[in-house]
Coordinates of N, CA and C in Angstrom, one line a residue:
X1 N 99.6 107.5 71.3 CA 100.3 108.0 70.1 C 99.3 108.3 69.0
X2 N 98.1 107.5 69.1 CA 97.3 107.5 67.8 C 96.9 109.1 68.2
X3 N 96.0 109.2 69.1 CA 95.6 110.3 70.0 C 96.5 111.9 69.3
X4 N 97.9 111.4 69.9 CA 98.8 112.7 69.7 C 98.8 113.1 67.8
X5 N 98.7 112.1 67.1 CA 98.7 112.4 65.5 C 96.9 113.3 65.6
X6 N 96.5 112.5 65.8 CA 94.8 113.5 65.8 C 95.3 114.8 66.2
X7 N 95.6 115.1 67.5 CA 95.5 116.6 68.1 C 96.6 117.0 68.6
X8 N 98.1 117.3 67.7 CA 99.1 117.1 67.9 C 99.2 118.1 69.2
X9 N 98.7 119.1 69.3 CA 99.1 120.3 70.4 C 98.4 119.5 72.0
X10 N 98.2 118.4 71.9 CA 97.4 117.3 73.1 C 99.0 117.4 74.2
X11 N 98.7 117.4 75.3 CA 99.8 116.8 75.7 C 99.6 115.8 77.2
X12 N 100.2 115.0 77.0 CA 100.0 114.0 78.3 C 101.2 113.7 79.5
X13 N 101.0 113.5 80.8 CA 101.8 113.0 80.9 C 101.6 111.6 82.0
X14 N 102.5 111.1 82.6 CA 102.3 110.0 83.4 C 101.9 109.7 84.8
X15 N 102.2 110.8 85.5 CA 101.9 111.2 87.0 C 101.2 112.5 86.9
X16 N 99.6 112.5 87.3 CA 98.5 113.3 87.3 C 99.5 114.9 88.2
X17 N 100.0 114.7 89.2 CA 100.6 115.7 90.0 C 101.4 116.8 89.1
X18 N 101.9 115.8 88.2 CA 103.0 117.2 87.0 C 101.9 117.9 86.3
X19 N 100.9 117.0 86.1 CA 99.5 118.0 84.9 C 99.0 119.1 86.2
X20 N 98.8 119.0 87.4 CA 98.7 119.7 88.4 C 99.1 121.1 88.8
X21 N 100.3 120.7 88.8 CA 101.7 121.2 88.6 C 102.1 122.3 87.8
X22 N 102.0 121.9 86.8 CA 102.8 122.6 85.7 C 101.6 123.0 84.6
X23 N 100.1 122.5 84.5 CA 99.5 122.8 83.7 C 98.2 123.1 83.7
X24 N 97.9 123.0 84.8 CA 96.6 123.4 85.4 C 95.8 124.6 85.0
X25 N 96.1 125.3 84.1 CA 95.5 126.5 83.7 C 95.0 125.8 82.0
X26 N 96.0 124.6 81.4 CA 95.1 124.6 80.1 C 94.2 123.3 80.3
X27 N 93.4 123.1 81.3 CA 92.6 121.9 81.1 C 91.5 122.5 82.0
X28 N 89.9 122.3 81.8 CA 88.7 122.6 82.2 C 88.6 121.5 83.3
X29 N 88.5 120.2 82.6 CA 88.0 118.5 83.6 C 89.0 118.1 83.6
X30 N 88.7 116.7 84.3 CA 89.3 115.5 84.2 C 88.8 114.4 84.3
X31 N 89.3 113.4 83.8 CA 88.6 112.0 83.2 C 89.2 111.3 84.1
X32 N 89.3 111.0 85.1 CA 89.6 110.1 86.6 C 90.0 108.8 85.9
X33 N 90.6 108.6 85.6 CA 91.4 106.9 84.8 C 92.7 106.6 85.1
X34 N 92.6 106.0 86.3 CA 94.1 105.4 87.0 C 93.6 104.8 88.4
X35 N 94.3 104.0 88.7 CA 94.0 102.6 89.5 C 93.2 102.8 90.5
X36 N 92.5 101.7 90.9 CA 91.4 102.1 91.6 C 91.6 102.5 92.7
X37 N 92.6 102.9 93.8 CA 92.9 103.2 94.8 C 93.6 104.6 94.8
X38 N 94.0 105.6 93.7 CA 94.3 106.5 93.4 C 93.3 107.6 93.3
X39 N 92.0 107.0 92.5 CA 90.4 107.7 92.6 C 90.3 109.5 93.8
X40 N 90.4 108.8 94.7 CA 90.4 109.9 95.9 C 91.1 110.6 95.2
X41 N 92.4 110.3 96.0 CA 93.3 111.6 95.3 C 93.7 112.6 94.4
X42 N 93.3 111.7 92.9 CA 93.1 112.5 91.7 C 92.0 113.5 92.2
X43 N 91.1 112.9 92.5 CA 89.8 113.7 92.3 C 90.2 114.6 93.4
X44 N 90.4 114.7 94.5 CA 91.1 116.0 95.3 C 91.4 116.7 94.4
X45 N 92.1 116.2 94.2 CA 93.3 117.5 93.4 C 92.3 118.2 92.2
X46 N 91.8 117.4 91.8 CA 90.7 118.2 90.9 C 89.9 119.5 91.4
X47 N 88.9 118.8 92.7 CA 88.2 119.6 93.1 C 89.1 120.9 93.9
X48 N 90.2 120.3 94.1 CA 91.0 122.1 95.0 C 91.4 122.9 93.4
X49 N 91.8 122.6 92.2 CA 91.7 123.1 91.2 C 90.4 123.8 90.9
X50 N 89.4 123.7 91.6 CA 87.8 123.4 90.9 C 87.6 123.2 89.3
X51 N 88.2 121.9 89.1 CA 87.9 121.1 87.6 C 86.8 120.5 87.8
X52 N 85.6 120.3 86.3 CA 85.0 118.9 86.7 C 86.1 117.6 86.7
X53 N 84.9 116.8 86.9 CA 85.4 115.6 87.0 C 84.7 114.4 86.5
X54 N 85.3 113.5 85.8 CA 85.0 112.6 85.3 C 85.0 111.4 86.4
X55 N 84.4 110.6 87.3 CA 84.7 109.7 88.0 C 85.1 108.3 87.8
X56 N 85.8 107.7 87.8 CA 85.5 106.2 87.8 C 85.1 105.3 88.9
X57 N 84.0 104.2 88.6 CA 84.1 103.6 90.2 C 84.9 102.8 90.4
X58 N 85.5 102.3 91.6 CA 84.8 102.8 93.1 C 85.5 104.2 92.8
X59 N 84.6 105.0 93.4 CA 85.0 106.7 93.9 C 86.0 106.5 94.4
X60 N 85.9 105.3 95.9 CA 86.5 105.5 96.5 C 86.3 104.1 97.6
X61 N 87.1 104.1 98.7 CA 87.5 102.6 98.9 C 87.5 102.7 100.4
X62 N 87.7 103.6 101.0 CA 87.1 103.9 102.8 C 86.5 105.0 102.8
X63 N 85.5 104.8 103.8 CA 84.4 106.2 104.3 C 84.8 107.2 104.5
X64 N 86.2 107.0 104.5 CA 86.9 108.6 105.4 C 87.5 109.4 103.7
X65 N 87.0 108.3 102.5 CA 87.9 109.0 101.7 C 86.3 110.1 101.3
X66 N 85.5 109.4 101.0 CA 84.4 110.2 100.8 C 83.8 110.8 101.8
X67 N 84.4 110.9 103.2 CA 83.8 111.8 103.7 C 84.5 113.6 103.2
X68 N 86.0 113.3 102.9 CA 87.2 114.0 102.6 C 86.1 114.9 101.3
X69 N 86.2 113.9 100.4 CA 85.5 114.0 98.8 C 84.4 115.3 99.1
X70 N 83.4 114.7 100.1 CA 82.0 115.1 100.3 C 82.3 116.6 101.2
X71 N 83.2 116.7 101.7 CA 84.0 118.1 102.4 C 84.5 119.3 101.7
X72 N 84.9 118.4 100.6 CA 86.1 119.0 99.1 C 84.9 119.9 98.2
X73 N 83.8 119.3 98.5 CA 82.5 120.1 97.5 C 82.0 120.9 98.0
X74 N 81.7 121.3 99.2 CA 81.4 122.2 100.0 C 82.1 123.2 100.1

């Protein structure tokens, strides 16, 4: 809320897939901040957008997710 008084035209929502979804043309990055087992798949979705990305660790939590990740860059 504090956030939204600063930069009222900001908009947020709860499930990364709707920002995806529905808004993907007004955002450059993304700031990877949601539970630690979600990591992978935010960041997918980033990189098939081709957004940066902000990471948090762990990246990621089995080999197969970073092999995915390490596929997704190429």
């Amino acid at each position: 809320d504090g956030i939204k008084k600063q930069q009222p035209d900001a908009w947020t929502t709860r499930d990364y897939r709707e920002g995806f979804a529905n808004k993907v043309g007004d955002f450059d990055a993304i700031i990877c901040d949601v539970r630690d087992f979600h990591h992978a798949p935010v960041m997918l979705n980033g990189l098939k957008h081709r957004k940066h990305i902000y990471g948090q660790k762990p990246l990621v939590h089995q080999l197969d997710e970073l092999r995915v990740l390490r596929a997704a860059l190429k």
